[in-house]
PDB file of C-alpha atoms in Angstrom:
ATOM      1  CA  UNK A  54      -6.421 -16.279   7.685  1.00  0.00           C
ATOM      2  CA  UNK A  55      -4.110 -13.218   7.358  1.00  0.00           C
ATOM      3  CA  UNK A  56      -4.870 -12.292   3.906  1.00  0.00           C
ATOM      4  CA  UNK A  57      -6.902  -9.643   2.095  1.00  0.00           C
ATOM      5  CA  UNK A  58      -8.606 -11.426  -0.929  1.00  0.00           C
ATOM      6  CA  UNK A  59      -9.542  -9.258  -4.072  1.00  0.00           C
ATOM      7  CA  UNK A  60     -11.737 -10.227  -6.989  1.00  0.00           C
ATOM      8  CA  UNK A  61     -11.777 -10.116  -9.834  1.00  0.00           C
ATOM      9  CA  UNK A  62      -7.719  -9.919 -10.359  1.00  0.00           C
ATOM     10  CA  UNK A  63      -8.231  -8.390 -13.832  1.00  0.00           C
ATOM     11  CA  UNK A  64     -11.322  -6.520 -15.172  1.00  0.00           C
ATOM     12  CA  UNK A  65     -11.977  -4.990 -18.750  1.00  0.00           C
ATOM     13  CA  UNK A  66     -14.844  -2.844 -18.880  1.00  0.00           C
ATOM     14  CA  UNK A  67     -16.637  -0.338 -21.511  1.00  0.00           C
ATOM     15  CA  UNK A  68     -17.474   3.080 -20.631  1.00  0.00           C
ATOM     16  CA  UNK A  69     -21.108   2.451 -20.321  1.00  0.00           C
ATOM     17  CA  UNK A  70     -20.646  -0.755 -18.091  1.00  0.00           C
ATOM     18  CA  UNK A  71     -21.332  -1.147 -14.419  1.00  0.00           C
ATOM     19  CA  UNK A  72     -19.082  -3.536 -12.710  1.00  0.00           C
ATOM     20  CA  UNK A  73     -17.978  -4.010  -9.097  1.00  0.00           C
ATOM     21  CA  UNK A  74     -14.677  -4.710  -7.222  1.00  0.00           C
ATOM     22  CA  UNK A  75     -14.723  -7.104  -4.162  1.00  0.00           C
ATOM     23  CA  UNK A  76     -12.523  -7.151  -1.067  1.00  0.00           C
ATOM     24  CA  UNK A  77     -12.650  -9.604   1.708  1.00  0.00           C
ATOM     25  CA  UNK A  78     -10.613 -10.153   4.866  1.00  0.00           C
ATOM     26  CA  UNK A  79     -11.240 -12.302   8.031  1.00  0.00           C
ATOM     27  CA  UNK A  80      -8.471 -10.708  10.329  1.00  0.00           C
ATOM     28  CA  UNK A  81     -11.052  -8.862  12.547  1.00  0.00           C
ATOM     29  CA  UNK A  82      -9.678  -5.410  11.088  1.00  0.00           C
ATOM     30  CA  UNK A  83     -12.218  -2.657  11.382  1.00  0.00           C
ATOM     31  CA  UNK A  84     -10.686  -0.448   8.913  1.00  0.00           C
ATOM     32  CA  UNK A  85     -10.702  -0.978   5.341  1.00  0.00           C
ATOM     33  CA  UNK A  86      -9.072   1.128   2.357  1.00  0.00           C
ATOM     34  CA  UNK A  87      -9.267   1.536  -1.413  1.00  0.00           C
ATOM     35  CA  UNK A  88      -6.148   2.881  -3.073  1.00  0.00           C
ATOM     36  CA  UNK A  89      -5.788   3.443  -6.667  1.00  0.00           C
ATOM     37  CA  UNK A  90      -2.298   2.968  -8.383  1.00  0.00           C
ATOM     38  CA  UNK A  91      -1.385   4.343 -11.648  1.00  0.00           C
ATOM     39  CA  UNK A  92       1.978   2.904 -13.602  1.00  0.00           C
ATOM     40  CA  UNK A  93       5.167   3.686 -11.944  1.00  0.00           C
ATOM     41  CA  UNK A  94       3.354   5.763  -9.162  1.00  0.00           C
ATOM     42  CA  UNK A  95       2.712   5.329  -5.629  1.00  0.00           C
ATOM     43  CA  UNK A  96      -0.772   4.337  -4.481  1.00  0.00           C
ATOM     44  CA  UNK A  97      -3.347   7.124  -3.872  1.00  0.00           C
ATOM     45  CA  UNK A  98      -5.683   6.810  -1.097  1.00  0.00           C
ATOM     46  CA  UNK A  99      -9.596   6.826  -2.268  1.00  0.00           C
ATOM     47  CA  UNK A 100     -11.631   6.063   0.712  1.00  0.00           C
ATOM     48  CA  UNK A 101     -11.478   4.825   4.107  1.00  0.00           C
ATOM     49  CA  UNK A 102     -14.132   2.937   6.022  1.00  0.00           C
ATOM     50  CA  UNK A 103     -13.830   2.873   9.825  1.00  0.00           C
ATOM     51  CA  UNK A 104     -16.120   0.419  11.614  1.00  0.00           C
ATOM     52  CA  UNK A 105     -18.417  -0.009   8.444  1.00  0.00           C
ATOM     53  CA  UNK A 106     -18.978   3.796   8.082  1.00  0.00           C
ATOM     54  CA  UNK A 107     -17.105   5.863   5.524  1.00  0.00           C
ATOM     55  CA  UNK A 108     -14.670   8.086   7.291  1.00  0.00           C
ATOM     56  CA  UNK A 109     -12.763   9.636   4.285  1.00  0.00           C
ATOM     57  CA  UNK A 110     -13.523  10.233   0.731  1.00  0.00           C
ATOM     58  CA  UNK A 111     -10.396  11.818  -0.839  1.00  0.00           C
ATOM     59  CA  UNK A 112     -12.626  13.748  -3.117  1.00  0.00           C
ATOM     60  CA  UNK A 113     -13.258  10.785  -5.642  1.00  0.00           C
ATOM     61  CA  UNK A 114     -15.589  11.122  -8.727  1.00  0.00           C
ATOM     62  CA  UNK A 115     -19.051   9.944  -8.044  1.00  0.00           C
ATOM     63  CA  UNK A 116     -18.567   7.188 -10.832  1.00  0.00           C
ATOM     64  CA  UNK A 117     -16.761   5.442  -8.030  1.00  0.00           C
ATOM     65  CA  UNK A 118     -18.966   4.446  -5.252  1.00  0.00           C
ATOM     66  CA  UNK A 119     -17.862   2.470  -2.120  1.00  0.00           C
ATOM     67  CA  UNK A 120     -19.894   0.005  -0.015  1.00  0.00           C
ATOM     68  CA  UNK A 121     -19.067  -1.774   3.136  1.00  0.00           C
ATOM     69  CA  UNK A 122     -21.845  -4.270   3.743  1.00  0.00           C
ATOM     70  CA  UNK A 123     -20.145  -5.942   6.817  1.00  0.00           C
ATOM     71  CA  UNK A 124     -17.012  -5.713   8.726  1.00  0.00           C
ATOM     72  CA  UNK A 125     -15.305  -8.348   6.435  1.00  0.00           C
ATOM     73  CA  UNK A 126     -16.349  -7.032   3.179  1.00  0.00           C
ATOM     74  CA  UNK A 127     -15.591  -3.876   0.944  1.00  0.00           C
ATOM     75  CA  UNK A 128     -16.988  -3.159  -2.602  1.00  0.00           C
ATOM     76  CA  UNK A 129     -16.273  -0.629  -4.982  1.00  0.00           C
ATOM     77  CA  UNK A 130     -18.921   0.143  -7.543  1.00  0.00           C
ATOM     78  CA  UNK A 131     -17.989   1.261 -11.073  1.00  0.00           C
ATOM     79  CA  UNK A 132     -20.170   3.208 -13.500  1.00  0.00           C
ATOM     80  CA  UNK A 133     -19.587   5.264 -16.521  1.00  0.00           C
ATOM     81  CA  UNK A 134     -15.834   5.112 -15.994  1.00  0.00           C
ATOM     82  CA  UNK A 135     -13.279   6.912 -18.407  1.00  0.00           C
ATOM     83  CA  UNK A 136     -10.029   5.292 -19.860  1.00  0.00           C
ATOM     84  CA  UNK A 137      -8.031   7.525 -17.404  1.00  0.00           C
ATOM     85  CA  UNK A 138      -9.723   5.323 -14.722  1.00  0.00           C
ATOM     86  CA  UNK A 139      -7.404   2.275 -15.993  1.00  0.00           C
ATOM     87  CA  UNK A 140      -5.412   1.391 -12.940  1.00  0.00           C
ATOM     88  CA  UNK A 141      -4.439  -1.114 -10.218  1.00  0.00           C
ATOM     89  CA  UNK A 142      -7.206  -0.914  -7.427  1.00  0.00           C
ATOM     90  CA  UNK A 143      -5.557  -2.255  -4.206  1.00  0.00           C
ATOM     91  CA  UNK A 144      -7.687  -2.834  -0.988  1.00  0.00           C
ATOM     92  CA  UNK A 145      -6.169  -2.872   2.353  1.00  0.00           C
ATOM     93  CA  UNK A 146      -7.059  -3.594   5.901  1.00  0.00           C
ATOM     94  CA  UNK A 147      -5.965  -2.579   9.519  1.00  0.00           C
ATOM     95  CA  UNK A 148      -6.952  -2.495  12.962  1.00  0.00           C
ATOM     96  CA  UNK A 149      -8.224   0.723  14.305  1.00  0.00           C
ATOM     97  CA  UNK A 150      -6.400   2.547  17.224  1.00  0.00           C
ATOM     98  CA  UNK A 151      -9.798   1.508  19.330  1.00  0.00           C
ATOM     99  CA  UNK A 152      -8.854  -2.185  18.651  1.00  0.00           C
ATOM    100  CA  UNK A 153      -5.496  -2.091  20.506  1.00  0.00           C
ATOM    101  CA  UNK A 154      -3.191   0.371  21.846  1.00  0.00           C
ATOM    102  CA  UNK A 155      -0.034   1.239  19.978  1.00  0.00           C
ATOM    103  CA  UNK A 156       0.701   1.187  16.320  1.00  0.00           C
ATOM    104  CA  UNK A 157      -0.903  -1.049  14.017  1.00  0.00           C
ATOM    105  CA  UNK A 158       0.001  -2.715  10.548  1.00  0.00           C
ATOM    106  CA  UNK A 159      -1.579  -2.788   7.031  1.00  0.00           C
ATOM    107  CA  UNK A 160      -2.436  -5.962   5.053  1.00  0.00           C
ATOM    108  CA  UNK A 161      -2.845  -5.399   1.377  1.00  0.00           C
ATOM    109  CA  UNK A 162      -4.566  -7.387  -1.334  1.00  0.00           C
ATOM    110  CA  UNK A 163      -3.046  -8.260  -4.600  1.00  0.00           C
ATOM    111  CA  UNK A 164      -5.162  -5.733  -6.446  1.00  0.00           C
ATOM    112  CA  UNK A 165      -7.596  -5.542  -9.406  1.00  0.00           C
ATOM    113  CA  UNK A 166      -5.931  -4.571 -12.786  1.00  0.00           C
ATOM    114  CA  UNK A 167      -8.751  -2.446 -14.444  1.00  0.00           C
ATOM    115  CA  UNK A 168      -8.896  -1.619 -18.045  1.00  0.00           C
ATOM    116  CA  UNK A 169     -11.553   0.858 -19.379  1.00  0.00           C
ATOM    117  CA  UNK A 170     -12.101   0.692 -23.060  1.00  0.00           C
TER     118      UNK A 170
ATOM    119  CA  UNK B  32       0.399  16.526   5.072  1.00  0.00           C
ATOM    120  CA  UNK B  33       3.596  14.521   5.468  1.00  0.00           C
ATOM    121  CA  UNK B  34       6.082  14.784   2.751  1.00  0.00           C
ATOM    122  CA  UNK B  35       8.017  11.493   2.102  1.00  0.00           C
ATOM    123  CA  UNK B  36      11.141  11.292   0.281  1.00  0.00           C
ATOM    124  CA  UNK B  37      12.861   8.048  -0.738  1.00  0.00           C
ATOM    125  CA  UNK B  38      16.357   7.466  -2.168  1.00  0.00           C
ATOM    126  CA  UNK B  39      17.697   6.203  -4.711  1.00  0.00           C
ATOM    127  CA  UNK B  40      14.681   6.022  -6.958  1.00  0.00           C
ATOM    128  CA  UNK B  41      16.418   3.220  -9.195  1.00  0.00           C
ATOM    129  CA  UNK B  42      19.108   0.958  -7.979  1.00  0.00           C
ATOM    130  CA  UNK B  43      20.836  -1.999  -9.894  1.00  0.00           C
ATOM    131  CA  UNK B  44      23.432  -4.101  -8.044  1.00  0.00           C
ATOM    132  CA  UNK B  45      25.046  -7.432  -8.375  1.00  0.00           C
ATOM    133  CA  UNK B  46      23.864 -10.519  -6.409  1.00  0.00           C
ATOM    134  CA  UNK B  47      25.605 -10.607  -3.021  1.00  0.00           C
ATOM    135  CA  UNK B  48      25.740  -6.829  -2.513  1.00  0.00           C
ATOM    136  CA  UNK B  49      24.522  -5.074   0.439  1.00  0.00           C
ATOM    137  CA  UNK B  50      21.626  -2.845  -0.365  1.00  0.00           C
ATOM    138  CA  UNK B  51      20.359   0.279   1.559  1.00  0.00           C
ATOM    139  CA  UNK B  52      17.452   2.330   0.672  1.00  0.00           C
ATOM    140  CA  UNK B  53      16.690   5.663   2.469  1.00  0.00           C
ATOM    141  CA  UNK B  54      13.598   7.261   3.554  1.00  0.00           C
ATOM    142  CA  UNK B  55      12.805  10.557   5.012  1.00  0.00           C
ATOM    143  CA  UNK B  56       9.727  12.486   6.212  1.00  0.00           C
ATOM    144  CA  UNK B  57       8.692  15.822   7.379  1.00  0.00           C
ATOM    145  CA  UNK B  58       6.043  15.184  10.138  1.00  0.00           C
ATOM    146  CA  UNK B  59       6.651  13.343  13.296  1.00  0.00           C
ATOM    147  CA  UNK B  60       5.003   9.902  13.142  1.00  0.00           C
ATOM    148  CA  UNK B  61       3.891   6.963  15.435  1.00  0.00           C
ATOM    149  CA  UNK B  62       5.143   4.283  13.087  1.00  0.00           C
ATOM    150  CA  UNK B  63       6.669   3.853   9.563  1.00  0.00           C
ATOM    151  CA  UNK B  64       6.120   1.190   7.030  1.00  0.00           C
ATOM    152  CA  UNK B  65       8.168  -0.547   4.687  1.00  0.00           C
ATOM    153  CA  UNK B  66       6.488  -2.244   1.780  1.00  0.00           C
ATOM    154  CA  UNK B  67       7.424  -4.319  -1.198  1.00  0.00           C
ATOM    155  CA  UNK B  68       5.695  -4.493  -4.558  1.00  0.00           C
ATOM    156  CA  UNK B  69       6.563  -6.864  -7.450  1.00  0.00           C
ATOM    157  CA  UNK B  70       5.769  -5.734 -11.012  1.00  0.00           C
ATOM    158  CA  UNK B  71       2.109  -5.788 -11.595  1.00  0.00           C
ATOM    159  CA  UNK B  72       1.625  -7.220  -8.222  1.00  0.00           C
ATOM    160  CA  UNK B  73       0.053  -6.405  -4.923  1.00  0.00           C
ATOM    161  CA  UNK B  74       1.910  -4.897  -2.014  1.00  0.00           C
ATOM    162  CA  UNK B  75       3.489  -6.998   0.757  1.00  0.00           C
ATOM    163  CA  UNK B  76       4.050  -5.374   4.289  1.00  0.00           C
ATOM    164  CA  UNK B  77       7.757  -5.815   5.362  1.00  0.00           C
ATOM    165  CA  UNK B  78       8.057  -4.113   8.407  1.00  0.00           C
ATOM    166  CA  UNK B  79       6.263  -1.621  10.742  1.00  0.00           C
ATOM    167  CA  UNK B  80       8.449   0.111  13.082  1.00  0.00           C
ATOM    168  CA  UNK B  81       8.165   3.015  15.674  1.00  0.00           C
ATOM    169  CA  UNK B  82      11.808   2.743  16.995  1.00  0.00           C
ATOM    170  CA  UNK B  83      15.190   1.258  16.789  1.00  0.00           C
ATOM    171  CA  UNK B  84      15.657  -1.839  14.383  1.00  0.00           C
ATOM    172  CA  UNK B  85      13.877  -4.831  12.991  1.00  0.00           C
ATOM    173  CA  UNK B  86      15.164  -7.840  11.343  1.00  0.00           C
ATOM    174  CA  UNK B  87      13.585 -10.521   9.266  1.00  0.00           C
ATOM    175  CA  UNK B  88      15.517 -12.760   7.483  1.00  0.00           C
ATOM    176  CA  UNK B  89      18.063 -10.894   5.131  1.00  0.00           C
ATOM    177  CA  UNK B  90      16.008  -7.578   5.624  1.00  0.00           C
ATOM    178  CA  UNK B  91      16.950  -4.939   8.315  1.00  0.00           C
ATOM    179  CA  UNK B  92      14.942  -1.854   8.979  1.00  0.00           C
ATOM    180  CA  UNK B  93      15.910   0.976  11.286  1.00  0.00           C
ATOM    181  CA  UNK B  94      14.392   4.125  12.021  1.00  0.00           C
ATOM    182  CA  UNK B  95      15.687   7.393  13.830  1.00  0.00           C
ATOM    183  CA  UNK B  96      12.499   9.240  15.203  1.00  0.00           C
ATOM    184  CA  UNK B  97      14.541  12.360  16.041  1.00  0.00           C
ATOM    185  CA  UNK B  98      16.000  12.831  12.630  1.00  0.00           C
ATOM    186  CA  UNK B  99      12.609  11.637  10.812  1.00  0.00           C
ATOM    187  CA  UNK B 100      14.724   9.030   8.852  1.00  0.00           C
ATOM    188  CA  UNK B 101      14.517   5.418   8.158  1.00  0.00           C
ATOM    189  CA  UNK B 102      16.723   2.843   6.186  1.00  0.00           C
ATOM    190  CA  UNK B 103      15.880  -0.515   4.801  1.00  0.00           C
ATOM    191  CA  UNK B 104      18.785  -2.748   4.278  1.00  0.00           C
ATOM    192  CA  UNK B 105      19.141  -6.151   2.337  1.00  0.00           C
ATOM    193  CA  UNK B 106      22.105  -8.126   3.129  1.00  0.00           C
ATOM    194  CA  UNK B 107      23.482 -10.969   0.695  1.00  0.00           C
ATOM    195  CA  UNK B 108      20.993  -9.803  -1.947  1.00  0.00           C
ATOM    196  CA  UNK B 109      19.528 -12.119  -4.573  1.00  0.00           C
ATOM    197  CA  UNK B 110      17.763 -11.573  -7.987  1.00  0.00           C
ATOM    198  CA  UNK B 111      14.481 -12.428  -5.972  1.00  0.00           C
ATOM    199  CA  UNK B 112      14.759  -9.232  -4.364  1.00  0.00           C
ATOM    200  CA  UNK B 113      14.207  -7.239  -7.294  1.00  0.00           C
ATOM    201  CA  UNK B 114      11.121  -5.428  -6.714  1.00  0.00           C
ATOM    202  CA  UNK B 115       9.998  -1.846  -5.694  1.00  0.00           C
ATOM    203  CA  UNK B 116      10.401  -0.818  -2.226  1.00  0.00           C
ATOM    204  CA  UNK B 117       8.270   1.652  -0.723  1.00  0.00           C
ATOM    205  CA  UNK B 118       8.217   3.574   2.556  1.00  0.00           C
ATOM    206  CA  UNK B 119       5.007   4.753   3.942  1.00  0.00           C
ATOM    207  CA  UNK B 120       3.800   6.905   6.821  1.00  0.00           C
ATOM    208  CA  UNK B 121       0.255   7.293   8.571  1.00  0.00           C
ATOM    209  CA  UNK B 122      -1.754  10.258   7.415  1.00  0.00           C
ATOM    210  CA  UNK B 123      -2.603  11.143  11.020  1.00  0.00           C
ATOM    211  CA  UNK B 124      -1.139  10.641  14.448  1.00  0.00           C
ATOM    212  CA  UNK B 125      -2.727   7.276  14.861  1.00  0.00           C
ATOM    213  CA  UNK B 126      -6.035   7.154  13.327  1.00  0.00           C
ATOM    214  CA  UNK B 127      -7.132   4.819  10.542  1.00  0.00           C
ATOM    215  CA  UNK B 128      -6.694   7.488   8.016  1.00  0.00           C
ATOM    216  CA  UNK B 129      -4.674   5.613   5.461  1.00  0.00           C
ATOM    217  CA  UNK B 130      -1.051   6.003   4.451  1.00  0.00           C
ATOM    218  CA  UNK B 131       0.994   8.496   2.546  1.00  0.00           C
ATOM    219  CA  UNK B 132       3.559   6.569   0.189  1.00  0.00           C
ATOM    220  CA  UNK B 133       7.235   7.554  -1.064  1.00  0.00           C
ATOM    221  CA  UNK B 134       7.697   7.224  -4.670  1.00  0.00           C
ATOM    222  CA  UNK B 135       9.492   3.996  -4.364  1.00  0.00           C
ATOM    223  CA  UNK B 136      12.946   2.617  -5.171  1.00  0.00           C
ATOM    224  CA  UNK B 137      13.041   0.322  -8.127  1.00  0.00           C
ATOM    225  CA  UNK B 138      15.606  -2.298  -7.158  1.00  0.00           C
ATOM    226  CA  UNK B 139      17.085  -4.772  -9.733  1.00  0.00           C
ATOM    227  CA  UNK B 140      19.574  -7.601  -8.576  1.00  0.00           C
ATOM    228  CA  UNK B 141      21.487  -8.999 -11.432  1.00  0.00           C
ATOM    229  CA  UNK B 142      22.913 -12.329 -11.130  1.00  0.00           C
TER     230      UNK B 142
END
């Protein structure tokens, strides 16, 4: 399995709702990432998990709450979002430097298109 | 933080033409990534390269580490190559710190 699977593909939620995005990979990658991408802009890094521990939080508002329950799964819990949070949310995974020597590649999911109404 | 510049931002060409997209960055890196994104879609990794040249089908990527510059070439371009092509570099020397992306090149290949 060489894929990163994201669910759902599309999500519409109200500003008072609570929802979760899910990301799964079975490539043995020990680094997983959440990115946010607005229309016609490059992706922006939100969170990095390394060996199931949060290693980077790019000053993301607390209404976004990441979780890494195991080495294959990454969740992004959403609560009290604003319309400006509407975007494509991309998950990615990679090996870490500790897993092999040299550089390493990334695998991206197809994203969740989130609309906040 | 690394600054990543891509050119051109937009490119329209006729089917069969040879395409070149350029990328330059400001801070030395261990590897550079070329990515492809179709409208509304996820990102596909095309190449990761740290030196020289790589080829996959009609796609060729080159990098000059000393000049901090990379190019992506498409030979015999086809309408299905229409997509956004993105250059990206690691946020640190080699840790799992994510990528910094260029703004992308929007490529349209007309039949």
